[in-house]
Coordinates of C-alpha atoms and ligand atoms in Angstrom, one line a residue:
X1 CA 44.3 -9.4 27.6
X2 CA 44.7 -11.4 24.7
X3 CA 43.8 -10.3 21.3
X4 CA 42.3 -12.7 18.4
X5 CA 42.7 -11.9 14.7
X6 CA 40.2 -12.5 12.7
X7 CA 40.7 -12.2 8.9
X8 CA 37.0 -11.0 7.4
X9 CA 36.5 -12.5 3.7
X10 CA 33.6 -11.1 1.5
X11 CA 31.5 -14.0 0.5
X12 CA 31.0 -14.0 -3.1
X13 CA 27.5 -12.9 -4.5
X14 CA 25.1 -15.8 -3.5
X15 CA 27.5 -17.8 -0.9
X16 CA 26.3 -18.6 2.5
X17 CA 26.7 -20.9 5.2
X18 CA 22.8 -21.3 5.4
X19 CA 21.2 -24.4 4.8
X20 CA 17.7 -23.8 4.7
X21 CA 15.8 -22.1 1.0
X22 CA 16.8 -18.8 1.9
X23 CA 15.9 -17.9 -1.5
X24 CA 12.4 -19.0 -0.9
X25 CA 11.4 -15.3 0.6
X26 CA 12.7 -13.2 -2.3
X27 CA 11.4 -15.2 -5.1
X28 CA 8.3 -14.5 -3.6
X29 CA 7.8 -11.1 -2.5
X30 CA 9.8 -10.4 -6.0
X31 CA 6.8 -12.5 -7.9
X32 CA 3.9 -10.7 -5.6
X33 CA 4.8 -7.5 -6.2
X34 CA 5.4 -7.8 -10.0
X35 CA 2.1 -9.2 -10.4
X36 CA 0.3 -6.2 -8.6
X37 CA 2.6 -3.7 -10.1
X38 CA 2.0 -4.9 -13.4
X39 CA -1.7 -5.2 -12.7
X40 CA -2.2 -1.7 -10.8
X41 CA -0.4 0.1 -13.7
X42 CA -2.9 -2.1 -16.2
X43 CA -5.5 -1.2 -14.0
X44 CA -4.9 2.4 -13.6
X45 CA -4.5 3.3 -17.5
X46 CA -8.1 1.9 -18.3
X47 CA -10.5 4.3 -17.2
X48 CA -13.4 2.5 -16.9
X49 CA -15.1 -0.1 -15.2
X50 CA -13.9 1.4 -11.8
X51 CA -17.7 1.9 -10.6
X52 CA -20.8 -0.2 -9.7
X53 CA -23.8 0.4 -8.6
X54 CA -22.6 2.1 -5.4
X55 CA -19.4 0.6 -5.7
X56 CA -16.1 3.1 -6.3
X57 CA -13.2 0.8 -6.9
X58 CA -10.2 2.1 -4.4
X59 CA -7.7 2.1 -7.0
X60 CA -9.7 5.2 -8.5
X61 CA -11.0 6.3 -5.5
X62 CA -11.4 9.7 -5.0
X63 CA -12.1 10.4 -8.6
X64 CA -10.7 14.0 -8.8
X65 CA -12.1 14.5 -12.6
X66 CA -13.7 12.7 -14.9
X67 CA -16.9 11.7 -15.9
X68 CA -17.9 9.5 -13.4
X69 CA -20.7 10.8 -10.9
X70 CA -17.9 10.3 -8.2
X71 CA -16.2 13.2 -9.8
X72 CA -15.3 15.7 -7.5
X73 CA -14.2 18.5 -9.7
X74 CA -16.0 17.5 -13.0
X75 CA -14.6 15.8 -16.1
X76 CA -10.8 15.4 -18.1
X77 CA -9.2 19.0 -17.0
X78 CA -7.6 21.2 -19.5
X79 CA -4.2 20.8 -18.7
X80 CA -3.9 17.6 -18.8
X81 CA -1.0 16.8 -21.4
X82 CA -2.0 15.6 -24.3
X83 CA 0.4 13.2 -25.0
X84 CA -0.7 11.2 -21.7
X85 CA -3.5 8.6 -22.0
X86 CA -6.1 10.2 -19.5
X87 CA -7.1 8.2 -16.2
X88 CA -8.7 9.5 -13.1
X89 CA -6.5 6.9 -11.1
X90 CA -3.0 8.5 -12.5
X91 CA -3.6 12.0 -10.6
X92 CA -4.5 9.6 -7.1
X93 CA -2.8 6.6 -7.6
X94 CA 1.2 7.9 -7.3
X95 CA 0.5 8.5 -3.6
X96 CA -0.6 5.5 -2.0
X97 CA 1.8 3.8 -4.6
X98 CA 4.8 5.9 -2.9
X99 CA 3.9 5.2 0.6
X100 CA 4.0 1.6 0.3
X101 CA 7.5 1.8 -1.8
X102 CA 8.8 4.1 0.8
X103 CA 7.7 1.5 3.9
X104 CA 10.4 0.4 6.0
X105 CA 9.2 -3.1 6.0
X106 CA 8.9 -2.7 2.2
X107 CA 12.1 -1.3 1.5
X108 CA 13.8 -4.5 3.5
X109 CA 11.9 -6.7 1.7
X110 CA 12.3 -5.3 -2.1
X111 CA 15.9 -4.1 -1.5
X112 CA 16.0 -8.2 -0.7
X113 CA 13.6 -9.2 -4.0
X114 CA 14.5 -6.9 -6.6
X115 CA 18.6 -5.6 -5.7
X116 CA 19.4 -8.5 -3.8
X117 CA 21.0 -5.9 -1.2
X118 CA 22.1 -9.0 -0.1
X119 CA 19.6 -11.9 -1.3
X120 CA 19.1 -12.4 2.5
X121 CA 20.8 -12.0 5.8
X122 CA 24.0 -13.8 5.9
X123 CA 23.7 -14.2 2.0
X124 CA 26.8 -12.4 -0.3
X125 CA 25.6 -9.3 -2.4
X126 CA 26.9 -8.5 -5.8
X127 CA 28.0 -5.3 -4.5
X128 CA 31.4 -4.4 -3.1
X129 CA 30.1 -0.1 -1.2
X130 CA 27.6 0.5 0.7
X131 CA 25.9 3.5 0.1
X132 CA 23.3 3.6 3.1
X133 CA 20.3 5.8 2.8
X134 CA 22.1 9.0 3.4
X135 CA 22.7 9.9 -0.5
X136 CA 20.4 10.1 -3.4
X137 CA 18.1 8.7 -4.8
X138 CA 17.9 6.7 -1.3
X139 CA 17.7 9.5 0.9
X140 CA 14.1 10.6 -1.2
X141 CA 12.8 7.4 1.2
X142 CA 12.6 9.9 4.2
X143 CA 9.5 11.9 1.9
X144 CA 7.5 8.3 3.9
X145 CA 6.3 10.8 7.1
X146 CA 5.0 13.1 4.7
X147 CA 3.3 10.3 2.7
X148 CA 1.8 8.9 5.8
X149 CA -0.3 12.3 6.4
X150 CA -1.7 11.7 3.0
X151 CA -2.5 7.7 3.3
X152 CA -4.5 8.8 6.6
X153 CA -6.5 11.3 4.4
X154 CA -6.7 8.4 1.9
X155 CA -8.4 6.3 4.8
X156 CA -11.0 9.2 5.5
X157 CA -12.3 9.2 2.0
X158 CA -12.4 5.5 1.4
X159 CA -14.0 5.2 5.0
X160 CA -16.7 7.3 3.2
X161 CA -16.8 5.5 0.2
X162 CA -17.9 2.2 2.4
X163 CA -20.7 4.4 3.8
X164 CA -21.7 5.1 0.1
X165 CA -21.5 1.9 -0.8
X166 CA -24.5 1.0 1.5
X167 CA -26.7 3.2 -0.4
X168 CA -28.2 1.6 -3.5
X169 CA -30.8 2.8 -6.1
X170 CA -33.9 1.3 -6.5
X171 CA -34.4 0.6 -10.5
X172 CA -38.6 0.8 -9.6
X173 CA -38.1 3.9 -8.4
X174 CA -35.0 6.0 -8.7
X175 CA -34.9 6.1 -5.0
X176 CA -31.6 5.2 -2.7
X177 CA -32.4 3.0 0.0
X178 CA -29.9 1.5 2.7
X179 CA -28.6 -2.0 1.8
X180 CA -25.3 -4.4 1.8
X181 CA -24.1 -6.6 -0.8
X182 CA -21.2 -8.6 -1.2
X183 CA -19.4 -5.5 -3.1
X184 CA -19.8 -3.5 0.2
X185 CA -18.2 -6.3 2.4
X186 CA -15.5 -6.6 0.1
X187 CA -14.5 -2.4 0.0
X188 CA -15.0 -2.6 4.0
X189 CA -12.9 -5.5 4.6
X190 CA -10.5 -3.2 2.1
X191 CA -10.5 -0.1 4.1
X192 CA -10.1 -1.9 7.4
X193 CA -6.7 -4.2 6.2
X194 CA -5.4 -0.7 4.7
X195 CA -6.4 1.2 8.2
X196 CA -4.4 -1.8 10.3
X197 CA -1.7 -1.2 7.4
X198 CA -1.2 2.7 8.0
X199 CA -2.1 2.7 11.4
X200 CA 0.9 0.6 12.7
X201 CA 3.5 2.7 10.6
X202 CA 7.1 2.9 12.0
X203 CA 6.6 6.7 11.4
X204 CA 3.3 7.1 12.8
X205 CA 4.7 5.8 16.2
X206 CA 7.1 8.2 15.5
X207 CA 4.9 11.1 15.3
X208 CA 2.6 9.8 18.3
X209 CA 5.6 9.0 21.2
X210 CA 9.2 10.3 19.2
X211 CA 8.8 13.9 20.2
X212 CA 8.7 13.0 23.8
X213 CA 11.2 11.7 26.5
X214 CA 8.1 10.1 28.9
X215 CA 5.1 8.9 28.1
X216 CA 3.5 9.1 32.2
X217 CA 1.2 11.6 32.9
X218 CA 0.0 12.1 28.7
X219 CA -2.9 9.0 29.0
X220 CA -3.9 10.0 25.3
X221 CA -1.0 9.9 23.8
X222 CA 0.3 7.3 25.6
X223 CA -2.9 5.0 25.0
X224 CA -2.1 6.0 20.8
X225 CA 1.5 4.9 21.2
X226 CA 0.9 1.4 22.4
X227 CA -1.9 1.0 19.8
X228 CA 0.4 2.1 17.1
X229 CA 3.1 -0.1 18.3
X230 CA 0.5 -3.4 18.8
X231 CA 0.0 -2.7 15.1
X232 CA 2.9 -2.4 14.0
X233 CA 4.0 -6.0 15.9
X234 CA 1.7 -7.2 12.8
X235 CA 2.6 -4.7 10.1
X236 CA 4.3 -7.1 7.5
X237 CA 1.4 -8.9 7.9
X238 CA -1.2 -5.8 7.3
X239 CA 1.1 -4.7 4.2
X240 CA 0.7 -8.2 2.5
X241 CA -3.0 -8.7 3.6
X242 CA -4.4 -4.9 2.4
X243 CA -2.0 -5.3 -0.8
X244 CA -4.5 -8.6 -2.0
X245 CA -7.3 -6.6 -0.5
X246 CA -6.7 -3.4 -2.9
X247 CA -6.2 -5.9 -5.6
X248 CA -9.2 -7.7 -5.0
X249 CA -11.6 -4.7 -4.4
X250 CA -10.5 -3.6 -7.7
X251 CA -10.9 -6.7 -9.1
X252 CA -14.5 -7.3 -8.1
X253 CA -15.7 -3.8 -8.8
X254 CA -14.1 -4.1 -12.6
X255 CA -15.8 -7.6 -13.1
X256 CA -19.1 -6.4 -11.8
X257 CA -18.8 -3.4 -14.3
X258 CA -18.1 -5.9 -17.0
X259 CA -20.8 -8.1 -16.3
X260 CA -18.9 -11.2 -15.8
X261 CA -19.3 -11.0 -11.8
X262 CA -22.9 -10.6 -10.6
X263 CA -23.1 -8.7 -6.9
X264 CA -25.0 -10.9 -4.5
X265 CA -27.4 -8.4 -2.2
X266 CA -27.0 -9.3 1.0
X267 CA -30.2 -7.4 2.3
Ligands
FES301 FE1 5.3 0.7 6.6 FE2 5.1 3.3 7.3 S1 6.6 1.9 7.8 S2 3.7 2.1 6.2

């Protein structure tokens, strides 16, 4: 059998033999994600205007302490250093914030936008090794699994925030009486993208199908495999899609607060 050489060349950092805007992609996803990190980190250091009316924005939600009503444990704790600017959303925020930078999907895509580890496929890197995932700091990815079981406890509480956010107080009155308004759409539509997000993670279907070498004869776990998997088919989708959504609801809940929004009652 015959054998064919064939010298390999490292394309310089940038060359390809594609012909379409390659480049497109990572200009975008690098511009997204600035803007909402930039805007989170804004967002998160202001503590206030994070509540309305029923409203919780999810950036701050649960509010562990402070002096919001949400408060679970009651105002600014003791120990919190002194030197740090206090913000309810600092003690929650580093959580969901991890889980997405840990996503697989999100680690092709940023490793793409912001190291250009390459630019895109068949595009030259500026790098000559390739380190993998198997050393530090990369290897600190594989925390994602662990960071899943949080985001689902995440989805719980902002579930219930939705269900408090139906709930308004009647000024005449001082009574709470069962309502929507456009602020409640907005947090459910929230919870919902983020549920789709989480739901279809790589490592959920991991957790739900990996341990096994069958899925016959286990209906249940079987039936959560091929939902996990149908949602994950769409999970770029989900991440970009609950990332506005998170955005937004914060967003609308701060404007509200500041009086330049008005909250339309639905009924
Ligand atoms: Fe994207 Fe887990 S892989 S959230």
């Amino acid at each position: 059998m015959a054998d064919a050489l064939v010298q390999l060349t490292r394309r310089r950092f940038g060359e390809t033999m594609r012909r379409d805007a390659w480049w497109v992609q990572p200009v975008v996803v690098f511009i997204i994600l600035t803007a909402f990190i930039v805007y989170a980190t804004w967002a998160a250091f202001q503590n206030a205007h994070y509540e309305f009316g029923p409203y919780l924005s999810p950036f701050y939600s649960p509010v562990l302490f402070g002096d919001s009503a949400h408060s679970w444990f009651g105002p600014k704790p003791g120990w919190w250093p002194g030197f740090l600017p206090f913000s309810p959303a600092l003690i929650i925020l580093p959580f969901p914030g991890l889980f997405r930078v840990t996503c697989y999907y999100y680690r092709g895509a940023y490793y793409k936008a912001f190291w250009a580890d390459p630019p895109a496929c068949t595009v030259g890197e500026p790098r000559k090794t390739y380190l993998g995932e198997r050393t530090l700091p990369l290897v600190l990815q594989n925390v994602h699994r662990y960071l899943l079981y949080i985001a689902l406890v995440f989805l719980v509480i902002l579930a219930s925030d939705v269900w408090k956010a139906l709930w308004f107080v009647d000024p005449a009155t001082g009574v709470k009486e069962f309502g929507m308004g456009v602020g409640t759409l907005i947090l459910a539509t929230n919870t919902v993208l983020l549920a789709l997000y989480t739901l279809g993670c790589h490592s959920l279907r991991h957790i739900v199908g990996g341990y096994l070498d069958r899925l016959a004869g286990r209906p249940v776990r079987k039936a959560a495999y091929d939902c996990t998997s149908c949602l994950n088919r769409w999970h770029p989708k989900w991440a970009w899609f609950s990332l506005f959504s998170v955005a937004f609801a914060d967003i609308y809940v701060r404007l509200c607060s500041m009086g330049i929004w008005h909250d339309v009652r639905i009924f």
